mmCIF file of C-alpha atoms in Angstrom:
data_model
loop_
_atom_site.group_PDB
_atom_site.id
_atom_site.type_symbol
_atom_site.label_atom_id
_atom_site.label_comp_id
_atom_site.label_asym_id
_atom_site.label_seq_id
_atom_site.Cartn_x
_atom_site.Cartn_y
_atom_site.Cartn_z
ATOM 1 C CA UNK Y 7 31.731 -2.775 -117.718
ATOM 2 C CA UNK Y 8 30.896 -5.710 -116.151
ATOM 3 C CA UNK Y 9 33.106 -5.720 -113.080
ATOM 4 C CA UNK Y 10 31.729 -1.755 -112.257
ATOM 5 C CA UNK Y 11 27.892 -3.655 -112.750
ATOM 6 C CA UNK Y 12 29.043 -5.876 -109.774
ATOM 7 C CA UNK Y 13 30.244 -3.136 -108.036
ATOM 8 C CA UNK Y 14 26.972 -1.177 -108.912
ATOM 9 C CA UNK Y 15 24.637 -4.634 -107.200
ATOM 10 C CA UNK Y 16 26.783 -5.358 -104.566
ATOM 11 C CA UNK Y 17 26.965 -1.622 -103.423
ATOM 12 C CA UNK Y 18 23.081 -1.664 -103.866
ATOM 13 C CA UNK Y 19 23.062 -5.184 -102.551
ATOM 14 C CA UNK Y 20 24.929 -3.410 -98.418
ATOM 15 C CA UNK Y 21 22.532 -0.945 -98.807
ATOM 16 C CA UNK Y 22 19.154 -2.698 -98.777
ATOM 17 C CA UNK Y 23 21.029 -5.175 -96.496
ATOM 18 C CA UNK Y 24 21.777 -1.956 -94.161
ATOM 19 C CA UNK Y 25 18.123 -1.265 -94.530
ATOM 20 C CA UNK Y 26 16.436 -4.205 -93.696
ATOM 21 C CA UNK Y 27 19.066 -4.903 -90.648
ATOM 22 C CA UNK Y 28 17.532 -1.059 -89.518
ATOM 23 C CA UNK Y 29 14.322 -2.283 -89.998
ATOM 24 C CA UNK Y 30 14.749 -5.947 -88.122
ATOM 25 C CA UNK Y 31 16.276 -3.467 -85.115
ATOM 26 C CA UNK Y 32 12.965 -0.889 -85.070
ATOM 27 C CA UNK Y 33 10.571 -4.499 -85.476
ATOM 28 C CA UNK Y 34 12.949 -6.029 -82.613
ATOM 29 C CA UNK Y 35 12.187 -2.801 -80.561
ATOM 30 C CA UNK Y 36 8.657 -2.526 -81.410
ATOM 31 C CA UNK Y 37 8.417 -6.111 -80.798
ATOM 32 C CA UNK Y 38 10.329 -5.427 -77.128
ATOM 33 C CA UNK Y 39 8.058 -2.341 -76.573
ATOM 34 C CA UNK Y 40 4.879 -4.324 -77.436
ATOM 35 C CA UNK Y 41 5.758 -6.986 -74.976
ATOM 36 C CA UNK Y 42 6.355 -4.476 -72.337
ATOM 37 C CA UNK Y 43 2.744 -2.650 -73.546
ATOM 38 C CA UNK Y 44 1.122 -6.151 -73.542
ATOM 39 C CA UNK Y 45 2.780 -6.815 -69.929
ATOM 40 C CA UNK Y 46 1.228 -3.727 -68.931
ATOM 41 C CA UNK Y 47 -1.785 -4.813 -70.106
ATOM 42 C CA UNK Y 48 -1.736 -8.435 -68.763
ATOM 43 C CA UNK Y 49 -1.202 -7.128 -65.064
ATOM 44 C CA UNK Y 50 -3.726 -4.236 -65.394
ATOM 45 C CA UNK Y 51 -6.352 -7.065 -66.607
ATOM 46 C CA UNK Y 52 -5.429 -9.192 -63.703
ATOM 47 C CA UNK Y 53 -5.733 -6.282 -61.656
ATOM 48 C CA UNK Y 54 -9.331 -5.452 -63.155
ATOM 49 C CA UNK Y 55 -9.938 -8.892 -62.484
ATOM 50 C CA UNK Y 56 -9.402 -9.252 -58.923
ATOM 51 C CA UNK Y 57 -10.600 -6.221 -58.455
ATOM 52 C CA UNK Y 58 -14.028 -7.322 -60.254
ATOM 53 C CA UNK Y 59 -13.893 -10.610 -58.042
ATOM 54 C CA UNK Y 60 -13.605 -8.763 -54.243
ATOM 55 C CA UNK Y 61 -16.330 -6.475 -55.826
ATOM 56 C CA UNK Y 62 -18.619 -9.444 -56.919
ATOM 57 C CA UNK Y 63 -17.462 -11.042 -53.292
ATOM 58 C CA UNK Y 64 -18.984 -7.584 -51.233
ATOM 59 C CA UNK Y 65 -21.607 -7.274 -53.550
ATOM 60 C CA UNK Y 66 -22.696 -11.365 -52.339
ATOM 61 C CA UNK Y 67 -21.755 -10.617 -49.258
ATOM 62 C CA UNK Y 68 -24.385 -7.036 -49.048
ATOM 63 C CA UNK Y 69 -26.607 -9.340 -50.928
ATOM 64 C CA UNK Y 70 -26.375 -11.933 -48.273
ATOM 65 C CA UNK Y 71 -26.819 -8.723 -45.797
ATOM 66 C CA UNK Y 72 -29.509 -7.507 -47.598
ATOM 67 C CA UNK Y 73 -31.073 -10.928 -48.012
ATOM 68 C CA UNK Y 74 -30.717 -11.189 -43.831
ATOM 69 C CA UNK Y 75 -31.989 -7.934 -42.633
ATOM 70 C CA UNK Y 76 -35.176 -8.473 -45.367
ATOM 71 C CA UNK Y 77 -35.810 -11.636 -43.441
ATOM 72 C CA UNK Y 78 -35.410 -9.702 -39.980
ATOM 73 C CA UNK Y 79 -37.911 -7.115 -41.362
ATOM 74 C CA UNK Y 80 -40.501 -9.977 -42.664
ATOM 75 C CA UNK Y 81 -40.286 -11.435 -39.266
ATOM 76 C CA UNK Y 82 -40.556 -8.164 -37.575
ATOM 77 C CA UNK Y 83 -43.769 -7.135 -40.072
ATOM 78 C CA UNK Y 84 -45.107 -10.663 -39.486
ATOM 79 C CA UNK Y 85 -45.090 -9.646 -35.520
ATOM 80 C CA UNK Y 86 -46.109 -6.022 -35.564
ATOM 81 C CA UNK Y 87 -48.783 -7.433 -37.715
ATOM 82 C CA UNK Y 88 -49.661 -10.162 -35.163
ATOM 83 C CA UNK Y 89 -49.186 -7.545 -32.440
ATOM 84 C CA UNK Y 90 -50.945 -5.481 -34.093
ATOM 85 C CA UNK Y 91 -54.528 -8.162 -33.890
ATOM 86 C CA UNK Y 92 -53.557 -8.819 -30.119
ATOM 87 C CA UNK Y 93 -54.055 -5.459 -29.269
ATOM 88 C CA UNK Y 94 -57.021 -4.885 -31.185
ATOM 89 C CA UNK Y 95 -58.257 -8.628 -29.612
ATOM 90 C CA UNK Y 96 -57.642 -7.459 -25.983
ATOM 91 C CA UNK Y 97 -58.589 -4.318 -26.667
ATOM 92 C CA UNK Y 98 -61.880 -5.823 -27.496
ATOM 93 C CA UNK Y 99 -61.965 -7.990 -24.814
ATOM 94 C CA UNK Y 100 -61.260 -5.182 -22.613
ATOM 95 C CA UNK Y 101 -64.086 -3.106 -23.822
ATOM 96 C CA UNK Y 102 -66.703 -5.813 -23.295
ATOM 97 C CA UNK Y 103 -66.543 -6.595 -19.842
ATOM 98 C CA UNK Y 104 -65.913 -1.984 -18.925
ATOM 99 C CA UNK Y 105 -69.192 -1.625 -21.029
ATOM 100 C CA UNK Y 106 -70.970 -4.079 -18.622
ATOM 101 C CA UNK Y 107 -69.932 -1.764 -15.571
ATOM 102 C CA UNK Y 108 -70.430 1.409 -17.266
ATOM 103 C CA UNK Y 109 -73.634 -0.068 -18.205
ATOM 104 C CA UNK Y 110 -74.299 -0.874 -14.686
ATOM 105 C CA UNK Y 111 -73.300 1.874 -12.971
ATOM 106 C CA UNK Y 112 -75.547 4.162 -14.323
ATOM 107 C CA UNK Y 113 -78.928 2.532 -12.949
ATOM 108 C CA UNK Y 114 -76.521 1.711 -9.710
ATOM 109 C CA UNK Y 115 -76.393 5.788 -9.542
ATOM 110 C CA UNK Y 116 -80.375 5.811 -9.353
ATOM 111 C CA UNK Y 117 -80.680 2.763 -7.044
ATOM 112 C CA UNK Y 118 -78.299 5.259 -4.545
ATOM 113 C CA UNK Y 119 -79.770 8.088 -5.255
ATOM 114 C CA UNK Y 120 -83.405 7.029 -4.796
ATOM 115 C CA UNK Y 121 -82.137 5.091 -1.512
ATOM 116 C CA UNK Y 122 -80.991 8.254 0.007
ATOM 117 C CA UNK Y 123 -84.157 10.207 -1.037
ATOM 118 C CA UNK Y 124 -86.112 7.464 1.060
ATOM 119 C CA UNK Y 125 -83.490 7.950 3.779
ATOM 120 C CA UNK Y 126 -84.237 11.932 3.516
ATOM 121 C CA UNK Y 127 -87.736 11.410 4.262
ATOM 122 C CA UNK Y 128 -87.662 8.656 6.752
ATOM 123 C CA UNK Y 129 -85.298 10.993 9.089
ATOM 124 C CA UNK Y 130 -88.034 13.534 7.906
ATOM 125 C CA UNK Y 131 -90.891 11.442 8.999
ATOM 126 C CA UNK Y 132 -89.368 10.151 12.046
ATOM 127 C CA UNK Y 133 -87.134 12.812 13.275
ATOM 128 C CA UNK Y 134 -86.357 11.007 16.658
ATOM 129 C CA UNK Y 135 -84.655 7.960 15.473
ATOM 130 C CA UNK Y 136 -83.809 5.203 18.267
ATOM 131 C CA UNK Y 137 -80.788 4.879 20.024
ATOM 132 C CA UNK Y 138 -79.687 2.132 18.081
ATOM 133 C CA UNK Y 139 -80.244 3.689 14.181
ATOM 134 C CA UNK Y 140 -78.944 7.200 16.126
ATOM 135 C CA UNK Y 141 -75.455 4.750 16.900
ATOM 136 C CA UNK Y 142 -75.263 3.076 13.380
ATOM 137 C CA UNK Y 143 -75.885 6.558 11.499
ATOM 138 C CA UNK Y 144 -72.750 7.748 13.173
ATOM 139 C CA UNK Y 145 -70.904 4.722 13.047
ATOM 140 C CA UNK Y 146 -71.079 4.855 9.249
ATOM 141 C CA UNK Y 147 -71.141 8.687 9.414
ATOM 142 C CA UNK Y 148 -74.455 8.771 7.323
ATOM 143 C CA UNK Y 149 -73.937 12.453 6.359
ATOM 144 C CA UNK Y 150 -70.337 12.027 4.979
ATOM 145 C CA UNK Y 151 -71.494 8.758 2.862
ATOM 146 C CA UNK Y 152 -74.476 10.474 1.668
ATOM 147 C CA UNK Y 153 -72.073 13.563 -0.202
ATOM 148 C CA UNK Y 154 -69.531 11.067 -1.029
ATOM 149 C CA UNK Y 155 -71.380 8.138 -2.474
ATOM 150 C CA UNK Y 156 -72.840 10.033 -6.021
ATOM 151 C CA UNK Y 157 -68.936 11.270 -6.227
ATOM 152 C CA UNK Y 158 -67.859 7.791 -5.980
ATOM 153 C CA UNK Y 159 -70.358 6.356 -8.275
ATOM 154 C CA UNK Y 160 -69.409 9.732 -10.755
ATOM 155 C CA UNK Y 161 -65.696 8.546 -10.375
ATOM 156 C CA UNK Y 162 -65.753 5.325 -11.102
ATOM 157 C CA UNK Y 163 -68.219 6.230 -14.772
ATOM 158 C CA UNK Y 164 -65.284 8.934 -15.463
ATOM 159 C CA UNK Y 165 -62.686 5.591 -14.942
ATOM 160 C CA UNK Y 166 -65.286 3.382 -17.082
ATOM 161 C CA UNK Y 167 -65.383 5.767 -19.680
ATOM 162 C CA UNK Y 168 -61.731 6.502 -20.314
ATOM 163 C CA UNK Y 169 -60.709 2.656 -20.040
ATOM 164 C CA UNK Y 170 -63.748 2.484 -22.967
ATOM 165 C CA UNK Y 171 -61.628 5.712 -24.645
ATOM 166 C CA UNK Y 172 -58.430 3.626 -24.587
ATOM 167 C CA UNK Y 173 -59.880 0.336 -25.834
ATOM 168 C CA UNK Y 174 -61.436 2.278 -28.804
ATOM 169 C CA UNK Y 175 -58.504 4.410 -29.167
ATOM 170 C CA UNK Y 176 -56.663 0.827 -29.309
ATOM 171 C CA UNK Y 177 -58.518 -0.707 -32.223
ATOM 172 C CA UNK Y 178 -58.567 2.283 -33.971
ATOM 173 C CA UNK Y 179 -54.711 2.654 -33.704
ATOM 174 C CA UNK Y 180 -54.172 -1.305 -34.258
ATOM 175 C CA UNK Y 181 -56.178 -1.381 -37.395
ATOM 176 C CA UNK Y 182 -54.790 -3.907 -40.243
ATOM 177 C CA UNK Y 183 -53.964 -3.192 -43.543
ATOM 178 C CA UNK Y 184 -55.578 -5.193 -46.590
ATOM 179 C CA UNK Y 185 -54.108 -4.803 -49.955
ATOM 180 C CA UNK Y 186 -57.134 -2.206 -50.681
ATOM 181 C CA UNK Y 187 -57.647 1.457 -49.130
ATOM 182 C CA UNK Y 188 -60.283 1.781 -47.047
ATOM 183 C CA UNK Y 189 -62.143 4.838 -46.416
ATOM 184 C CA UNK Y 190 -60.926 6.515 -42.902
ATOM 185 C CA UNK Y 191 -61.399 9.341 -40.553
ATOM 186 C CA UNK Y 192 -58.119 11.009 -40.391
ATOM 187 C CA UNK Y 193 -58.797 12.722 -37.017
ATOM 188 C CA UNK Y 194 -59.790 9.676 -35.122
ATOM 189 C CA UNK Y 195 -56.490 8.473 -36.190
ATOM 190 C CA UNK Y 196 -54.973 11.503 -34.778
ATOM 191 C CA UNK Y 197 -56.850 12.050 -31.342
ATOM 192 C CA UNK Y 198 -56.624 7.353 -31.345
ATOM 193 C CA UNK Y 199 -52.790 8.151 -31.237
ATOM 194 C CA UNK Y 200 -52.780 11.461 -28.577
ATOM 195 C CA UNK Y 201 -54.555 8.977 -26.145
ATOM 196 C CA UNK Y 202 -51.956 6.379 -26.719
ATOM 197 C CA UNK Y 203 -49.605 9.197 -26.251
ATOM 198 C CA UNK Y 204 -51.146 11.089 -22.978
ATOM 199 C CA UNK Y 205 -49.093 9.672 -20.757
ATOM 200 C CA UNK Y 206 -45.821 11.254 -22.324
ATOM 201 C CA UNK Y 207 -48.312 14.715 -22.639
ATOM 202 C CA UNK Y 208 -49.110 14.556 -18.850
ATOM 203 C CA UNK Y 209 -46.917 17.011 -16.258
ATOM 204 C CA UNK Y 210 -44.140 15.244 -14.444
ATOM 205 C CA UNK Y 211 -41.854 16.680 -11.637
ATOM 206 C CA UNK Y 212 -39.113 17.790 -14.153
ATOM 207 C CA UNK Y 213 -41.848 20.005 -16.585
ATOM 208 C CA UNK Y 214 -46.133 20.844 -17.217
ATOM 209 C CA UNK Y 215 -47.847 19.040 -19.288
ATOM 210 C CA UNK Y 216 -47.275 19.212 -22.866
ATOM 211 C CA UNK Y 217 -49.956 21.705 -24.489
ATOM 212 C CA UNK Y 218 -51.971 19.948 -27.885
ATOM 213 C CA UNK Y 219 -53.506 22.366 -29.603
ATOM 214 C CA UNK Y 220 -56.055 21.039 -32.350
ATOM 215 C CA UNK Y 221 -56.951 23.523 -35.376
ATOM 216 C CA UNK Y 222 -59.281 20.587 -37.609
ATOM 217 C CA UNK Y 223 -60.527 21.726 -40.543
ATOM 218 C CA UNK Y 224 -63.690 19.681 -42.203
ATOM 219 C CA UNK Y 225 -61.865 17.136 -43.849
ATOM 220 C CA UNK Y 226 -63.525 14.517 -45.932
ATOM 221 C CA UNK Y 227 -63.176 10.754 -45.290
ATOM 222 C CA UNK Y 228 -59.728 9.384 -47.069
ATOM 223 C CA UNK Y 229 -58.922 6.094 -48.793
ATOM 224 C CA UNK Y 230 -55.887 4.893 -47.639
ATOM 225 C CA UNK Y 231 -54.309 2.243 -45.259
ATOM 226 C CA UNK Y 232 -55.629 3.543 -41.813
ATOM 227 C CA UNK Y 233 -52.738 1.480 -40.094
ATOM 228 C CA UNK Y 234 -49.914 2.651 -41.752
ATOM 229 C CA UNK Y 235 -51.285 6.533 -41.325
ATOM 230 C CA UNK Y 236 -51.522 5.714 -37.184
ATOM 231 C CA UNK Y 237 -47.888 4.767 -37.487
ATOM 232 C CA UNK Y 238 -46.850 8.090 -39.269
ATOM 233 C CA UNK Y 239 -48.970 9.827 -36.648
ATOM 234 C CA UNK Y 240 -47.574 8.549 -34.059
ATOM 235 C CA UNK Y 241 -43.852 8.714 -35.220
ATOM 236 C CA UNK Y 242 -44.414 12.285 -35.635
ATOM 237 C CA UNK Y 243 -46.062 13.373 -32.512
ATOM 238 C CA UNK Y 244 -43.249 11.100 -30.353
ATOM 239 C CA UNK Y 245 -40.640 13.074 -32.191
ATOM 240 C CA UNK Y 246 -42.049 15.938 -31.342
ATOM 241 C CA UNK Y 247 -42.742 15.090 -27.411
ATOM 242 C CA UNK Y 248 -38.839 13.654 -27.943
ATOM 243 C CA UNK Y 249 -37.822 17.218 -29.239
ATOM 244 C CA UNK Y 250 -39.813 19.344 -26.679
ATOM 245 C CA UNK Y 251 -38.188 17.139 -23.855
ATOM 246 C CA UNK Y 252 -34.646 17.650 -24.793
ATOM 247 C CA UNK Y 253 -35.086 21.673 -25.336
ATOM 248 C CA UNK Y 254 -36.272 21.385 -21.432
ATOM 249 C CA UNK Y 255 -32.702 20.711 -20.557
ATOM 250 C CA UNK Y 256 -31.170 22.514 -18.251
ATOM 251 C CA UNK Y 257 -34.568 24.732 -17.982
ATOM 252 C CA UNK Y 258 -36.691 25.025 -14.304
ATOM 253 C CA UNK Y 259 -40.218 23.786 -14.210
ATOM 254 C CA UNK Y 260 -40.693 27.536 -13.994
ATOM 255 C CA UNK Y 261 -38.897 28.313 -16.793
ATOM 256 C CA UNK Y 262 -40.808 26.027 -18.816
ATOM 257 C CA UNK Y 263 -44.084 27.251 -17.852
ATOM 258 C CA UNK Y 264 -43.196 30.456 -18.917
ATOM 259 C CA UNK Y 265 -42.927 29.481 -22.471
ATOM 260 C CA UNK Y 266 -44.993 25.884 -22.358
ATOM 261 C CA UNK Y 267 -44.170 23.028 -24.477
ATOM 262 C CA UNK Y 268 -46.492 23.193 -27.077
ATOM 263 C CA UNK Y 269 -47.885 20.716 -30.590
ATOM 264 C CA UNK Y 270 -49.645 22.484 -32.737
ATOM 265 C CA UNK Y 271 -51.793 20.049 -34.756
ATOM 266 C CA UNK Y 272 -53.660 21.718 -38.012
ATOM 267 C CA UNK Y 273 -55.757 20.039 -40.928
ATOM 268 C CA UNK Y 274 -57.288 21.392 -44.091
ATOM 269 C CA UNK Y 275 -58.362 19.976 -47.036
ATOM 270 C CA UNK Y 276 -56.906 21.681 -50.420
ATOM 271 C CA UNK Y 277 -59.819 21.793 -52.490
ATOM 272 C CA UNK Y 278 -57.627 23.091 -55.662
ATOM 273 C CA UNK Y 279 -55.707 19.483 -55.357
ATOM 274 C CA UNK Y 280 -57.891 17.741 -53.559
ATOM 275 C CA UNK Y 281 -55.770 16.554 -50.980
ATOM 276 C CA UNK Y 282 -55.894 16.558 -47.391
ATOM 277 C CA UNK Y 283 -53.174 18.181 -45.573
ATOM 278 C CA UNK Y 284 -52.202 17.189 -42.111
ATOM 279 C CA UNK Y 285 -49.397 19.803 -40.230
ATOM 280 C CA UNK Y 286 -47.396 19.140 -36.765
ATOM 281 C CA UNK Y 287 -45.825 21.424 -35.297
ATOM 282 C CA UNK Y 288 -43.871 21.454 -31.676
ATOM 283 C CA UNK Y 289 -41.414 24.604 -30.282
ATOM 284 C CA UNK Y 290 -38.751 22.200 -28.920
ATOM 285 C CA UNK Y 291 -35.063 21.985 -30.184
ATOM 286 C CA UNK Y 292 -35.003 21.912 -34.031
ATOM 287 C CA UNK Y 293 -33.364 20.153 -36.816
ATOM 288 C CA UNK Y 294 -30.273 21.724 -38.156
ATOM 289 C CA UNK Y 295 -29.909 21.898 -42.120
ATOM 290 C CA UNK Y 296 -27.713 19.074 -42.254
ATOM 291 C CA UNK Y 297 -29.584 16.383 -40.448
ATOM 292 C CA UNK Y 298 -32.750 17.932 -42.433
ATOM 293 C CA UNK Y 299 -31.177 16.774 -45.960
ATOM 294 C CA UNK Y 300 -30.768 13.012 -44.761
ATOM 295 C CA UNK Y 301 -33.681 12.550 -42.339
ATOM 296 C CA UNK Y 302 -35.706 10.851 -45.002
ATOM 297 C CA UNK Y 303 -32.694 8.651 -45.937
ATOM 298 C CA UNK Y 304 -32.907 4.957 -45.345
ATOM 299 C CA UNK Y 305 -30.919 3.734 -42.175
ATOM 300 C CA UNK Y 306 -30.423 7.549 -41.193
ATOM 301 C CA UNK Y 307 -30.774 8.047 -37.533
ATOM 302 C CA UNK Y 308 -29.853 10.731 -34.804
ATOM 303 C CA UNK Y 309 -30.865 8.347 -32.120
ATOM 304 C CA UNK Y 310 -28.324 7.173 -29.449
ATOM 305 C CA UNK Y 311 -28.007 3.662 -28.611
ATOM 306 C CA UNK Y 312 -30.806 2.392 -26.571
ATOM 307 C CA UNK Y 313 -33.247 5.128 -27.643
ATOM 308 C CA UNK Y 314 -35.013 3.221 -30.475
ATOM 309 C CA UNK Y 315 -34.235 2.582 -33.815
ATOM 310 C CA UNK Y 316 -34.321 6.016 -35.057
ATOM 311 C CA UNK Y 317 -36.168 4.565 -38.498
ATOM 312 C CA UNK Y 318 -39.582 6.574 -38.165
ATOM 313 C CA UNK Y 319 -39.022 9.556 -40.407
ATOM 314 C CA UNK Y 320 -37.922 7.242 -43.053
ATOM 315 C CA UNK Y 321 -40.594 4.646 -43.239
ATOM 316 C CA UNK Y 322 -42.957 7.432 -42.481
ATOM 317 C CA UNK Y 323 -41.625 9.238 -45.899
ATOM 318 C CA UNK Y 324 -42.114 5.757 -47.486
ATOM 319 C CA UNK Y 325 -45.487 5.225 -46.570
ATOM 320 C CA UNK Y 326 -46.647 8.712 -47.320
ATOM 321 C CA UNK Y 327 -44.690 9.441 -50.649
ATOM 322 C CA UNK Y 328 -44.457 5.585 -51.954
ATOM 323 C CA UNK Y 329 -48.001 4.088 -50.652
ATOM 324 C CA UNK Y 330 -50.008 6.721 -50.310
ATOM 325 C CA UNK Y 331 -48.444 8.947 -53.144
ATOM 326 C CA UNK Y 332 -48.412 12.211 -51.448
ATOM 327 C CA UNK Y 333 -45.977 14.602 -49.928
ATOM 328 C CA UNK Y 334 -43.977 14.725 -46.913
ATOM 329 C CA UNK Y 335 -42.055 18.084 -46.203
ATOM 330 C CA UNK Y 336 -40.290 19.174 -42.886
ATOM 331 C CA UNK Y 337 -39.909 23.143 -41.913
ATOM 332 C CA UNK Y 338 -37.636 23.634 -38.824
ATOM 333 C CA UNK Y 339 -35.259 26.369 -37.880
ATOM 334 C CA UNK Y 340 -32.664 25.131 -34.935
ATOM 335 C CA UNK Y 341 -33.766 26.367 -31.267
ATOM 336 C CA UNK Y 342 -37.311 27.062 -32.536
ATOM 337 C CA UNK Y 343 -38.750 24.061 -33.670
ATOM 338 C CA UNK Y 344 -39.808 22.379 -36.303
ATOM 339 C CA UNK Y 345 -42.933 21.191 -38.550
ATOM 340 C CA UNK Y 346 -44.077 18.815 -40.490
ATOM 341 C CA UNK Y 347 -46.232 18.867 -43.603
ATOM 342 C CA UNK Y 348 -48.703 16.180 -44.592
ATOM 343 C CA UNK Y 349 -50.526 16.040 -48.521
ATOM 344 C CA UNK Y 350 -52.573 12.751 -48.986
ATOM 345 C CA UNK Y 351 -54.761 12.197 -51.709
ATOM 346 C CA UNK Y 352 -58.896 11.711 -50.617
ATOM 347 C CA UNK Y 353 -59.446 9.001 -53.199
#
C-alpha cells in the first residue's frame, strides 16, 4: 500500500510540476509580450515627447513672432498717433494764416470795386481824357482789367475757402482718441473723409468722376472714438473707389459714362434699437462668396504686393464690433457691387 501511495504523490507530484512549468512558459510569454507592449509604449512616449518639445519650440517661436509684430504695431500706433497730431498741428497752422487772406480779401473786393466805380464816373465826368491817361488805359487794357479783376478777387476766396475746407476737413479726420467716447457728428466724419478722398473722386483721362450720392437721415450726435470711426470711413469709401476702378477695366471713358461709377452713401437712425446705421454702397466689381467669409479675418488680404496692406476690413470689423460694440455686415453680389452695413450705438 505504501509503494502505490508513492506512486499516487509522485504521479501527482509530474503533474503540478507539468503545471507550474505551463504556467512559468504563459508568465515567460506574458512577461516577453509585456516588454514588447512596454517598448511600444516607451517609443510612443518619446515620440509624444519630442513631438510636445518642436510644438513648445513653434509655439516660442509664434510667441516670439507674435511678441515682434505687437512691437511693430505699438510702434506703428505710436506714429499714426503722432501723425495723426502733425496733421491736425499743420492743419491748424495752415488754417490761420488762409483765414487772414480770406479775411482780407473780402474788404480787398470793396476797395476794387469802389475804385472802379470812381473810375466809372471820372471817365463819366471827363469824357475826353488826355493823351497820356488815353495811352495808359490801353496799355493796361482798362476795360479787360475792369471784368477780370472781381473774377480774380472771386477766384482766389473760392481757393481760400477750400484750402479752409481741407484744413478743417484735416482736424476733423486727425482727431485723437482718449480712453472716453466723445460725443461726434457722424456726417462731418463722413463728408471730413470725401474731401480727403476728392482727388481719387475727380475725372481723369482713363474715366468721369466718381458720382457720391448722400441720402443723410437726422441722426443724433454719437459717443464714440471719432478717430477710429474716420478710419473705418475712410477704409470703406477707398475700397469702394478701389472696386469701381478695377470694374473700369477694359471699359472706354464712354462706356463708363454710360453707366457712371457711383457710392451711394445712406444714414438713418433705428429708433427701435437706437442705433445709428451708416450704409456704403459702390456698383464696381464685387466680392465673391468666398473672399466674403474671410474678409473680416485677421491677416486676410486680397491685395497684391505693393498695393497696401490689405488690413482695413479687419481692423475696421474690430473697431466697430469690439470698441464700439455694434455691427458690421457686407452685402455684395460679384459684377454688381457690393455694400456695407454700419449699426453703432448713440450712447
Amino acid at each position: 500500500m505504501e509503494i502505490v501511495d508513492y506512486q499516487q504523490e509522485i504521479k501527482e507530484l509530474k503533474k503540478a510540476n507539468r503545471i507550474i512549468q505551463k504556467q512559468l512558459e504563459r508568465s515567460e510569454s506574458d512577461r516577453i509580450k509585456l516588454e514588447d507592449i512596454n517598448k511600444k509604449k516607451e517609443f510612443l512616449l518619446r515620440t509624444v515627447i519630442d513631438e510636445l518639445k518642436e510644438y513648445q519650440n513653434n509655439l516660442e517661436e509664434r510667441s516670439h513672432e507674435l511678441e515682434m509684430m505687437l512691437l511693430n504695431l505699438q510702434i506703428m500706433q505710436n506714429k499714426m498717433s503722432s501723425l495723426g497730431s502733425l496733421v491736425a498741428d499743420v492743419a491748424h497752422e495752415i488754417n490761420n494764416p488762409v483765414s487772414f487772406i480770406a479775411g482780407n480779401l473780402t474788404p480787398a473786393q470793396e476797395y476794387i470795386e469802389n475804385l472802379l466805380h470812381l473810375i466809372n464816373l471820372y471817365q463819366q465826368t471827363y469824357p475826353k481824357a488826355s493823351q497820356e491817361i488815353q495811352k495808359t488805359i490801353e496799355v493796361i487794357d482798362l476795360e479787360y482789367m475792369r471784368e477780370d479783376l472781381p473774377k480774380l478777387i472771386s477766384s482766389m476766396k473760392e481757393g481760400t475757402d477750400r484750402i479752409c475746407s481741407i484744413s478743417d476737413s484735416l482736424r476733423i479726420f486727425s482727431r485723437a482718441d482718449t480712453e472716453q467716447k466723445v460725443i461726434f457728428n457722424l456726417h462731418e466724419g463722413i463728408e471730413s473723409t470725401l474731401i480727403i478722398l476728392k482727388h481719387r473722386l475727380k475725372a481723369n483721362k482713363i474715366r468721369p468722376n466718381i458720382q457720391v450720392v448722400k441720402n443723410y437721415g437726422e441722426l443724433p450726435l454719437v459717443k464714440c472714438f471719432p478717430g477710429q470711426l474716420n478710419q473705418v470711413f475712410m477704409n470703406l469709401l477707398a475700397n469702394a473707389i478701389d472696386a469701381l476702378e478695377e470694374s473700369n477695366y477694359g471699359l472706354s471713358f464712354d462706356k463708363i459714362k454710360v453707366n457712371p461709377n457711383q457710392i451711394t452713401i445712406h444714414t438713418a437712425l433705428i429708433e427701435d434699437t437706437n442705433h445709428a446705421m451708416i450704409r456704403i454702397q459702390d456698383n464696381g466689381v464685387g466680392i465673391s462668396s468666398d473672399v466674403q467669409q474671410k474678409m473680416f479675418d485677421h491677416l486676410f488680404t486680397t491685395k497684391p504686393v505693393g498695393k497696401g496692406t490689405g488690413l482695413g476690413l479687419s481692423i475696421a470689423y474690430q473697431i466697430i464690433v469690439q470698441k464700439h460694440k455694434g455691427t458690421f455686415k457686407v452685402n455684395s453680389v460679384l459684377g454688381e457691387g457690393s455694400e456695407f452695413i454700419i449699426t453703432i450705438p448713440i450712447y
